[in-house]
Coordinates of C-alpha atoms and ligand atoms in Angstrom, one line a residue:
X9 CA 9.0 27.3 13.3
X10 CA 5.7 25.4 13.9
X11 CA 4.5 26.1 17.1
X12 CA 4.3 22.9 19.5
X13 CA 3.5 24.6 22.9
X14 CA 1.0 22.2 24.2
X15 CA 2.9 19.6 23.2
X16 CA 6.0 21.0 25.1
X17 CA 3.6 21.6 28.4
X18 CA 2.8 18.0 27.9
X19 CA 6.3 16.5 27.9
X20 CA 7.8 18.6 31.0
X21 CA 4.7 17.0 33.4
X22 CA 5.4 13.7 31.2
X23 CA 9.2 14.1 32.9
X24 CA 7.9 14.0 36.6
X25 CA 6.8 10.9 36.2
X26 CA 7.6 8.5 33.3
X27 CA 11.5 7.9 33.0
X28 CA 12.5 10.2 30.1
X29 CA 9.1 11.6 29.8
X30 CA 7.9 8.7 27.6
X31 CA 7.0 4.4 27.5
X32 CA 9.8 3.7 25.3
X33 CA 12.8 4.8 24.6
X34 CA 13.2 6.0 21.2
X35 CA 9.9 8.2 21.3
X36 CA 11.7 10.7 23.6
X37 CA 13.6 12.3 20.4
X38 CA 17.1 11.6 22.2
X39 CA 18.7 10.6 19.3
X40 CA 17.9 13.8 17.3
X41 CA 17.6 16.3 19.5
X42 CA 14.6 18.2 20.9
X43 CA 11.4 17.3 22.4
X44 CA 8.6 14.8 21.1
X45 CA 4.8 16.0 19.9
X46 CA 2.0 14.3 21.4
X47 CA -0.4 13.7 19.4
X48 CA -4.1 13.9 19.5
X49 CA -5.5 11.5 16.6
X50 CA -4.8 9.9 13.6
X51 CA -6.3 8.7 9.8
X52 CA -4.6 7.2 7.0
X53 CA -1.7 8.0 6.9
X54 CA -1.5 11.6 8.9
X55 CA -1.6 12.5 12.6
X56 CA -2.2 15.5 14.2
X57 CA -0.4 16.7 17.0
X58 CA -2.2 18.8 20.6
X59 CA -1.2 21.6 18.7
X60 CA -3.0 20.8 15.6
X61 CA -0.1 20.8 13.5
X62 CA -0.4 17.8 10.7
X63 CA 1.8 15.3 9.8
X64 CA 2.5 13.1 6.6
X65 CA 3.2 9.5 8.6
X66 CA 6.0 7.2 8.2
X67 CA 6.5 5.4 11.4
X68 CA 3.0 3.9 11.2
X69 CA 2.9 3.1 14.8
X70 CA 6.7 1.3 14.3
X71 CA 4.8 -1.0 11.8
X72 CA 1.3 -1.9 12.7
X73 CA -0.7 0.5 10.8
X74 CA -0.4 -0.9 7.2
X75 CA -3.8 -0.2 6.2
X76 CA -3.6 3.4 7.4
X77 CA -4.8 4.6 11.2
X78 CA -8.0 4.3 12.2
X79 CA -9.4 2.3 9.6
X80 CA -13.0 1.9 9.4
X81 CA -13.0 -1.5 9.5
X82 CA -10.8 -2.1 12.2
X83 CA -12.3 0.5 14.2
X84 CA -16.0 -1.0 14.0
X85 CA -14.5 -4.6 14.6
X86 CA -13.1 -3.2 17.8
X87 CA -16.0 -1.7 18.7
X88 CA -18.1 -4.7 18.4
X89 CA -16.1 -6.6 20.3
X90 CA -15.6 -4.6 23.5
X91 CA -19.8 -4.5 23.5
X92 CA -19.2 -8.2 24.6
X93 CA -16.6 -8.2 26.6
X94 CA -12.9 -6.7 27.0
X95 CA -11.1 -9.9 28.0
X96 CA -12.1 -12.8 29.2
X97 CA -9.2 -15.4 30.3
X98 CA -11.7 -18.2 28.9
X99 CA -11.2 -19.5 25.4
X100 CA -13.6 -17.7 23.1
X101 CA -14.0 -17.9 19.0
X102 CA -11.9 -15.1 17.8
X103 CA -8.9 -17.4 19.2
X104 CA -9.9 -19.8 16.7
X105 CA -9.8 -17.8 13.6
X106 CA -6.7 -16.2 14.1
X107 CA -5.2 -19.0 14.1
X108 CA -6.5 -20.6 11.4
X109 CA -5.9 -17.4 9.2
X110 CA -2.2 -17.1 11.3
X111 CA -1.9 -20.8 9.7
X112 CA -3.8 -20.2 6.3
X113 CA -1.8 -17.3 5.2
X114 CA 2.4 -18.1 7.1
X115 CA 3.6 -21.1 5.1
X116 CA 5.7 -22.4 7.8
X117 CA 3.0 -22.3 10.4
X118 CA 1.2 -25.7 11.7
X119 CA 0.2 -24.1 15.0
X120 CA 0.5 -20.5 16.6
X121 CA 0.3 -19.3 20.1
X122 CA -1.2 -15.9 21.1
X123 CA 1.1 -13.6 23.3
X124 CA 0.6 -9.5 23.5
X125 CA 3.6 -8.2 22.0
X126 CA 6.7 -9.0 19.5
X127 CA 9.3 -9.2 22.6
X128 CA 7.1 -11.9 24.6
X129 CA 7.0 -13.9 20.7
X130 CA 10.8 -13.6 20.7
X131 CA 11.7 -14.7 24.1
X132 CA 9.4 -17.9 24.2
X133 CA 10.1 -18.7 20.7
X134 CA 13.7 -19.2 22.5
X135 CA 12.4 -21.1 25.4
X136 CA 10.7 -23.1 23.1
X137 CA 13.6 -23.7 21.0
X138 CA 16.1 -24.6 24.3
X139 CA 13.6 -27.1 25.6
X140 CA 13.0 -28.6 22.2
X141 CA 16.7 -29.2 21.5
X142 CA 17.8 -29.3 25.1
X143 CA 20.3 -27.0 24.2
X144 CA 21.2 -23.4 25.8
X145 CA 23.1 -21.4 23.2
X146 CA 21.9 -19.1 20.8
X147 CA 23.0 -16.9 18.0
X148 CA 21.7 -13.7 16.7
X149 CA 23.3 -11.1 14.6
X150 CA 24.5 -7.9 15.6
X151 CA 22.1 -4.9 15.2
X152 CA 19.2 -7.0 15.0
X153 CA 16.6 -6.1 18.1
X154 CA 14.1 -8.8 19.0
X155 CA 12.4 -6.8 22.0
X156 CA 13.7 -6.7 25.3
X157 CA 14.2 -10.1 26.7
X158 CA 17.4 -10.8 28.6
X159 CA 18.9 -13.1 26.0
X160 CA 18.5 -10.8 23.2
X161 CA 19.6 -7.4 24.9
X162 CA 23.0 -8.6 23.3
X163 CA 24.3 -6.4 20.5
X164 CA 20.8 -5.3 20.2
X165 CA 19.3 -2.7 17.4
X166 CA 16.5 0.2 17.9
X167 CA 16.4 1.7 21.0
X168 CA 19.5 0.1 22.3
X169 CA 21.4 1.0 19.4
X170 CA 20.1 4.5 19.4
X171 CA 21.2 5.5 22.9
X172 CA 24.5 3.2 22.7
X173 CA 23.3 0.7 25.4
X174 CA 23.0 -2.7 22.7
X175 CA 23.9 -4.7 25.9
X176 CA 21.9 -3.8 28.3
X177 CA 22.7 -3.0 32.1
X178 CA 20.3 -5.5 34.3
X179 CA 21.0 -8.1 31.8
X180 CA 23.5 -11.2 33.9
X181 CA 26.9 -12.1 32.4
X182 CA 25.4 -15.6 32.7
X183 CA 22.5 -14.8 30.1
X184 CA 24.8 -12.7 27.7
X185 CA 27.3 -15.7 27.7
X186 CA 24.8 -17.8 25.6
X187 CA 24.1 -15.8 23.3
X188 CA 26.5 -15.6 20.5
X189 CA 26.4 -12.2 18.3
X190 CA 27.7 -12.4 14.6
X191 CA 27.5 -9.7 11.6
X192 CA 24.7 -10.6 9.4
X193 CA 24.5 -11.4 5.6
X194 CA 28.2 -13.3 6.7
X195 CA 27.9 -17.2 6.2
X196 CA 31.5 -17.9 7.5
X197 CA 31.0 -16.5 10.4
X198 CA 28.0 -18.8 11.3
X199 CA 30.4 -21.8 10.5
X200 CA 32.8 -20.8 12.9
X201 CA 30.1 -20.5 15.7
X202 CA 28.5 -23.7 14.8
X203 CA 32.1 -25.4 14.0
X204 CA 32.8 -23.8 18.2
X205 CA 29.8 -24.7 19.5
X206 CA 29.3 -28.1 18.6
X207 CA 26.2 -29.6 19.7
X208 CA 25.7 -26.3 22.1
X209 CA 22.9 -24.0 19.7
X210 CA 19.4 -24.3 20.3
X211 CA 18.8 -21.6 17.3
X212 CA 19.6 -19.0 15.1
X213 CA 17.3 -15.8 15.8
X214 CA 17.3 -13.5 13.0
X215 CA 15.1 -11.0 11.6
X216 CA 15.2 -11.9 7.5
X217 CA 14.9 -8.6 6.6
X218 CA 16.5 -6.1 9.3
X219 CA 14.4 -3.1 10.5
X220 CA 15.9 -2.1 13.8
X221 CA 19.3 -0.7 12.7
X222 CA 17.3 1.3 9.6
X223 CA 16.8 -1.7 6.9
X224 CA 18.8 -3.9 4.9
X225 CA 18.2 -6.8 2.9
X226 CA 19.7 -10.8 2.9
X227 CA 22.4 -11.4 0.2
X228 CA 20.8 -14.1 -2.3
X229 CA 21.2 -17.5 -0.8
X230 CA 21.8 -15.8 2.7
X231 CA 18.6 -17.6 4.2
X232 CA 19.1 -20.4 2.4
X233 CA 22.2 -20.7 4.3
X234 CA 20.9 -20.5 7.6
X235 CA 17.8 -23.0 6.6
X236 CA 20.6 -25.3 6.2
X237 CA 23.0 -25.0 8.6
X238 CA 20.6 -25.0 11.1
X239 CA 18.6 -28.3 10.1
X240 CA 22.7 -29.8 9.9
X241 CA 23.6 -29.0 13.0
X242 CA 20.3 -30.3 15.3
X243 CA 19.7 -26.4 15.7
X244 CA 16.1 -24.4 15.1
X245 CA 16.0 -21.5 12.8
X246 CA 13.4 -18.5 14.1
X247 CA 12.2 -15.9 11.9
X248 CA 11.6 -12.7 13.6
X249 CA 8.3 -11.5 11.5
X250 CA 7.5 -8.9 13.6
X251 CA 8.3 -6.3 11.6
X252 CA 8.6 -8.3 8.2
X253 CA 5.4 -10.7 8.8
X254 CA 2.3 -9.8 6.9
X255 CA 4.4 -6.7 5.4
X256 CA 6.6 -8.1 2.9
X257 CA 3.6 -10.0 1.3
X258 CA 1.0 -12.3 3.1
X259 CA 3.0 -14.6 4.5
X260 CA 5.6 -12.4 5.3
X261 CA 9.4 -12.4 4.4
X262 CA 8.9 -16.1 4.6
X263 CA 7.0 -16.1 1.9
X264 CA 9.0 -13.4 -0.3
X265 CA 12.1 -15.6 -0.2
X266 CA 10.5 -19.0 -0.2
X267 CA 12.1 -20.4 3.5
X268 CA 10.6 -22.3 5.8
X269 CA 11.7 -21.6 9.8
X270 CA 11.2 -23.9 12.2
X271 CA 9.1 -21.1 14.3
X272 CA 8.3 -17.2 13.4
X273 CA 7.6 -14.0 15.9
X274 CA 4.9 -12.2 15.1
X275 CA 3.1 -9.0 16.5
X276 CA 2.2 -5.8 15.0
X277 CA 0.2 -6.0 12.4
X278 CA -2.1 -9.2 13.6
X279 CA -3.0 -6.6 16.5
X280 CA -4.5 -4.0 14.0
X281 CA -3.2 -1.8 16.1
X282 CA -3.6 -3.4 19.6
X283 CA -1.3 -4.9 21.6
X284 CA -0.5 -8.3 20.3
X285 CA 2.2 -10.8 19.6
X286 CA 2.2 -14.9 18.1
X287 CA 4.7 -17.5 17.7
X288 CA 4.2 -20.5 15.6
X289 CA 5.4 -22.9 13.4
X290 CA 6.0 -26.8 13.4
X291 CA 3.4 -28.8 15.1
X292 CA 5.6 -31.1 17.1
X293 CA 7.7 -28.2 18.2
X294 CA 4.4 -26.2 19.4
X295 CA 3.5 -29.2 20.9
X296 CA 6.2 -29.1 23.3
X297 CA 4.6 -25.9 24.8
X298 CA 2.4 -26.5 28.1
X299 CA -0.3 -27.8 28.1
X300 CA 1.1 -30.4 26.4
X301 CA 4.7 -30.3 26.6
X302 CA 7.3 -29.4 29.3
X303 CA 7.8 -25.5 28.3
X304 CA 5.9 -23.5 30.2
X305 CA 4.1 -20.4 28.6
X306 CA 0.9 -17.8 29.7
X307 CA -0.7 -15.1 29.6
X308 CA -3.5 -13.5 31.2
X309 CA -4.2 -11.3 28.0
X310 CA -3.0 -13.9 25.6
X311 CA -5.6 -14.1 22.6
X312 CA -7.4 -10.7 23.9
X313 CA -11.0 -10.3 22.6
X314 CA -10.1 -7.1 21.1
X315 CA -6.7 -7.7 19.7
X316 CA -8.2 -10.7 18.6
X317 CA -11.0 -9.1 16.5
X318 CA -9.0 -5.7 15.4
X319 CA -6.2 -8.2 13.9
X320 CA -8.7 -10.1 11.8
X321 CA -10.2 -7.1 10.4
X322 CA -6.3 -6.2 9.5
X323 CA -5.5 -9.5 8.2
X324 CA -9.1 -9.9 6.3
X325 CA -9.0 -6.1 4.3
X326 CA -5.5 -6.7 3.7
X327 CA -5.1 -10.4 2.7
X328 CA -8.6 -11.1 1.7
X329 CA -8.3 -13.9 4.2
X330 CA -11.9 -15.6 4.7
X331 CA -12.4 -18.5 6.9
X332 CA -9.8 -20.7 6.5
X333 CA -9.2 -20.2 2.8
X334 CA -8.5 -17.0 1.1
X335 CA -7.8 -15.2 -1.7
X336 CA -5.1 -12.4 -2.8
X337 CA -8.3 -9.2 -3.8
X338 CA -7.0 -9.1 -7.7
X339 CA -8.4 -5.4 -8.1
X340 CA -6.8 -3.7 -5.2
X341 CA -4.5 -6.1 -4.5
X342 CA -2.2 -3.7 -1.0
X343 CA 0.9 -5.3 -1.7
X344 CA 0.7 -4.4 -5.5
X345 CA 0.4 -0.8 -4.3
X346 CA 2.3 -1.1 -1.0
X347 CA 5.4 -2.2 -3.7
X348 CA 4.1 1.1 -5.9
X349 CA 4.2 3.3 -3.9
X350 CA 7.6 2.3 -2.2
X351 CA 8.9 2.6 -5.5
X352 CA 8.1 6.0 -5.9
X353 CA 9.4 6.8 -2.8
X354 CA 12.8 5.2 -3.7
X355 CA 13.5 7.2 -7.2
X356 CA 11.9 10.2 -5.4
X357 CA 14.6 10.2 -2.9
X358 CA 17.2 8.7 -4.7
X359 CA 17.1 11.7 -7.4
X360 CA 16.7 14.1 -4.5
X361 CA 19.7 13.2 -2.9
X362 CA 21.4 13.1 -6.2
X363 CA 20.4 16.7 -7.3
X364 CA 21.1 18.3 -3.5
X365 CA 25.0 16.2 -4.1
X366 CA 24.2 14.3 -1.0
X367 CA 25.9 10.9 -0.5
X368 CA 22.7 8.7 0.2
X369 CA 22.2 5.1 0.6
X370 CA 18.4 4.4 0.3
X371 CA 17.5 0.7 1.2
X372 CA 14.1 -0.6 0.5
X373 CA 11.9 -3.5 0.7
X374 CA 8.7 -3.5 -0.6
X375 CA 7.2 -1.2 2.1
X376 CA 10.1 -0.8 4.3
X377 CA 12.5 1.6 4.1
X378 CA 16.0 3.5 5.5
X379 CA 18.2 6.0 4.0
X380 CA 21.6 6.5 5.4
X381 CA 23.7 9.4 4.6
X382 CA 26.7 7.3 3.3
X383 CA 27.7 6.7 -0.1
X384 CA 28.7 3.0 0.6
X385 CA 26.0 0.1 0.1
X386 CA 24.4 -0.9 3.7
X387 CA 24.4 -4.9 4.5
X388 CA 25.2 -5.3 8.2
X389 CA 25.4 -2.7 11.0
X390 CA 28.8 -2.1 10.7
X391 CA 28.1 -0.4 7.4
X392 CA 24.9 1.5 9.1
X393 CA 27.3 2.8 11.6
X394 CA 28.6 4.7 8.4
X395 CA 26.0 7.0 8.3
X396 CA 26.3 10.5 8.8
X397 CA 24.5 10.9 12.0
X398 CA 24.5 14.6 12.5
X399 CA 23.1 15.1 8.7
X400 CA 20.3 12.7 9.8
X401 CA 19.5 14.7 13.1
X402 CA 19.1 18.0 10.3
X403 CA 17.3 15.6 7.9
X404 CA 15.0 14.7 10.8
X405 CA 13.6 18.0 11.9
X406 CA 13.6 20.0 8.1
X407 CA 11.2 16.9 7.6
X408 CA 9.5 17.6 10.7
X409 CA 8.9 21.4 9.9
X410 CA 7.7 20.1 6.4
X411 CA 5.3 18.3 8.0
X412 CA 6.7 14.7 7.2
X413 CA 7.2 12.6 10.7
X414 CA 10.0 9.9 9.8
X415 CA 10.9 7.6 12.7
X416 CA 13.3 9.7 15.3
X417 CA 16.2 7.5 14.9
X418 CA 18.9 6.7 12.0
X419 CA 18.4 2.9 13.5
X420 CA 14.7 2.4 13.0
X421 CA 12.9 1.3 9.3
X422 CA 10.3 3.8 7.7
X423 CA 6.8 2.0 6.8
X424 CA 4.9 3.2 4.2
X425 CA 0.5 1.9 4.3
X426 CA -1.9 1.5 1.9
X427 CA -3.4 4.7 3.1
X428 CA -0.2 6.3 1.5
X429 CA -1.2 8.3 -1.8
X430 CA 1.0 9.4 -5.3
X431 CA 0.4 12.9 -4.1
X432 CA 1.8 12.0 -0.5
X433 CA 5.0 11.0 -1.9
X434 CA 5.4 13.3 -4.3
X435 CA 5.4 15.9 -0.9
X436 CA 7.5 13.9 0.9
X437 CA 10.3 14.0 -1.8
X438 CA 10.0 17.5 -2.6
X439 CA 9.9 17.9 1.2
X440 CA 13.1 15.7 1.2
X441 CA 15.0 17.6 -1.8
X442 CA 14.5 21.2 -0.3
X443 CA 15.9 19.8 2.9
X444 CA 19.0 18.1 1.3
X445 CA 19.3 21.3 -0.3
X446 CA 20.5 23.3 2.9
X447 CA 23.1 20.9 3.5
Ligands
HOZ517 N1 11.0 -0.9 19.4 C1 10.3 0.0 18.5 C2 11.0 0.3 17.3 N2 11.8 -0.7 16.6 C3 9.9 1.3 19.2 C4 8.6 1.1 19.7 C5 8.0 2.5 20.3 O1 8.7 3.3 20.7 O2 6.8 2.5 20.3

């Protein structure tokens, strides 16, 4: 057993005086038993821990770190900034070009609004969408998690999943009431709702490719559907990019399957790491926003001097995003290898599952992943809930010891980075076949 002593100290003060010992939920290890390592820095794609024990990385900070941590470029942006200034509450430049490189690079994206993190996107993409349409209702899909807001604590994923609270306490009967949960990847059940709810639904919420019950993909046509049964029924679609946006290729999921929303969530990677969070998409819908419109939105930190400059490093070395136009780099291009790499990972796993005789679901796309331990395909969260939950608790901390940090939840997607070599993987599946094999 690696020693984590320091890391131990740590976490009993941590319990005196943070609830659980930790600033969200899922970091406190409940969900696989033991206690969390605290770690001291990070590079590419490893962190070391107070202890200085290393670790192969595959939560990525939940997403953001796609170019690796600490990347050079990122770093000195950030750097440069904060010698001006850490925040300002005044308009500055920086606000400017992320949104013309938020708007160059998301197809669907006429105007964008600066938040600091994914949940504040989601909940006033909904506002937005209930003022628009002067309607109240809304549906999202069971497992999904679009961050804490009261409307979407409903059948929520991640952390609410994890410790079996998907509807949270705190959250009014009232609230819950509008917001009608369905299975996902299952188009008759959004006709019944809509067929119900006639003239009720402001919008259908949706993350197009699922991260927060581990990861599963649309059925063809799937998106399609809701496109269209949205724009039928007076109703707004919203793409939950957080997790998906700037991942799944520049323009994010919406991009990869060729939909337009009405309005997208976005956060993680467009921080480079710091806290940040966007929603965008059709002008006159943005426009409805104060201060031009009746929907009332702020922020104090909204469009932060150093989010602002760490995310356009991010988006720049990643996309090759310059001004307003840009161009895909050709030689190096990150989602060629992000793709590469994920592959790799896939076969790796899937053959060392096969060869340990361990029934193992691995779901993937591009460079997000999940494997369950069930031998039936994964579309919705009822077939998550298949997994073998105790095998993935054994799974977790054999990977651990290994030296290979996955996230500390069945529920939760693995992101690979560019940072992320052929010689990395290759350890990580070896890692993972050894593991398998004390099953
Ligand atoms: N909600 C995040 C995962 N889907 C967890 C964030 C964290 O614990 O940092």
């Amino acid at each position: 057993m690696i020693s984590r002593a320091k890391s131990d100290a740590l976490f009993a003060e941590a319990l005196n005086c943070i609830p659980g010992g930790v600033n969200s939920p899922v970091r406190a290890f409940r969900a696989v038993g033991g206690r969390p390592f605290f770690v001291n820095r990070a590079a590419g794609c490893r962190v070391w821990d107070v202890d200085g024990n290393e670790y192969l990385d595959y939560v990525g900070t939940w997403g953001p770190a796609i170019l690796g941590h600490a990347h050079p470029k990122i770093i000195a942006a950030v750097k440069a900034a904060a010698d001006h200034g850490t925040s300002f509450g005044i308009p500055h430049p920086a606000e400017v070009t992320m949104a013309q490189r938020l708007c160059a690079l998301v197809p669907s994206v006429q105007k964008v609004r600066m938040c600091n993190s994914g949940t504040e996107a989601c909940m006033s993409a909904i506002r937005l969408a209930r003022g628009f349409t002067r309607r109240d209702k809304i549906i999202k899909f069971d497992g999904c998690y679009h961050g804490h807001g009261d409307s979407l604590l409903v059948r929520a994923g991640s952390g609410a999943l994890t410790f079996g609270n998907p509807d949270s306490a705190g959250v009014p009967a009232d609230f819950a009431k509008l917001t009608i949960v369905l299975p996902f990847n299952d188009t008759e059940a959004v006709k019944a709702a809509f067929a119900a709810n006639k003239n009720e639904i402001a919008c259908i919420i949706v993350e197009p490719v699922p991260g927060n019950a581990g990861l599963y993909v649309p059925r063809p046509g799937y998106l399609e559907f809701l496109k269209q049964i949205t724009a039928e029924n007076g109703a707004l679609l919203i793409f939950d990019e957080v997790m998906t946006g700037f991942r799944l290729a520049p323009g994010g999921a919406q991009e990869k399957f060729g939909i337009r929303p009405d309005l997208s969530c976005f956060g993680k990677i467009i921080g480079g790491g710091l806290p940040v969070g966007a929603f965008g998409g059709r002008a006159d819908i943005m426009d409805y926003l104060a201060p031009l419109g009746p929907v009332y939105q702020a922020g104090t930190l909204s469009g932060n001097p150093l989010a602002m400059a760490a995310g356009i490093a991010a988006l720049e070395e990643l996309t090759g995003i310059q001004n307003s136009e840009f161009r895909i780099q050709n030689s190096e291009n990150a989602y060629a290898r992000l793709e590469e790499r994920g592959a790799q990972l896939e076969a790796g796993m899937k053959d060392a599952a096969k060869s340990a005789g361990v029934p193992v679901t691995f779901n993937r796309c591009g460079s997000m992943f999940c494997g369950y331990f069930t031998g039936g395909p994964v579309h919705n969260l009822a077939d998550a809930m298949k997994s073998d939950r105790e095998r993935f608790k054994k799974f977790f901390h054999g990977m651990l010891e290994a030296g290979v940090y996955l996230a500390p939840s069945q529920f939760e997607a693995g992101f690979l980075s560019t940072a992320h070599g052929e010689a990395d993987i290759e350890k990580t599946v070896n890692a993972a076949a050894k593991v398998m094999k004390t099953f």
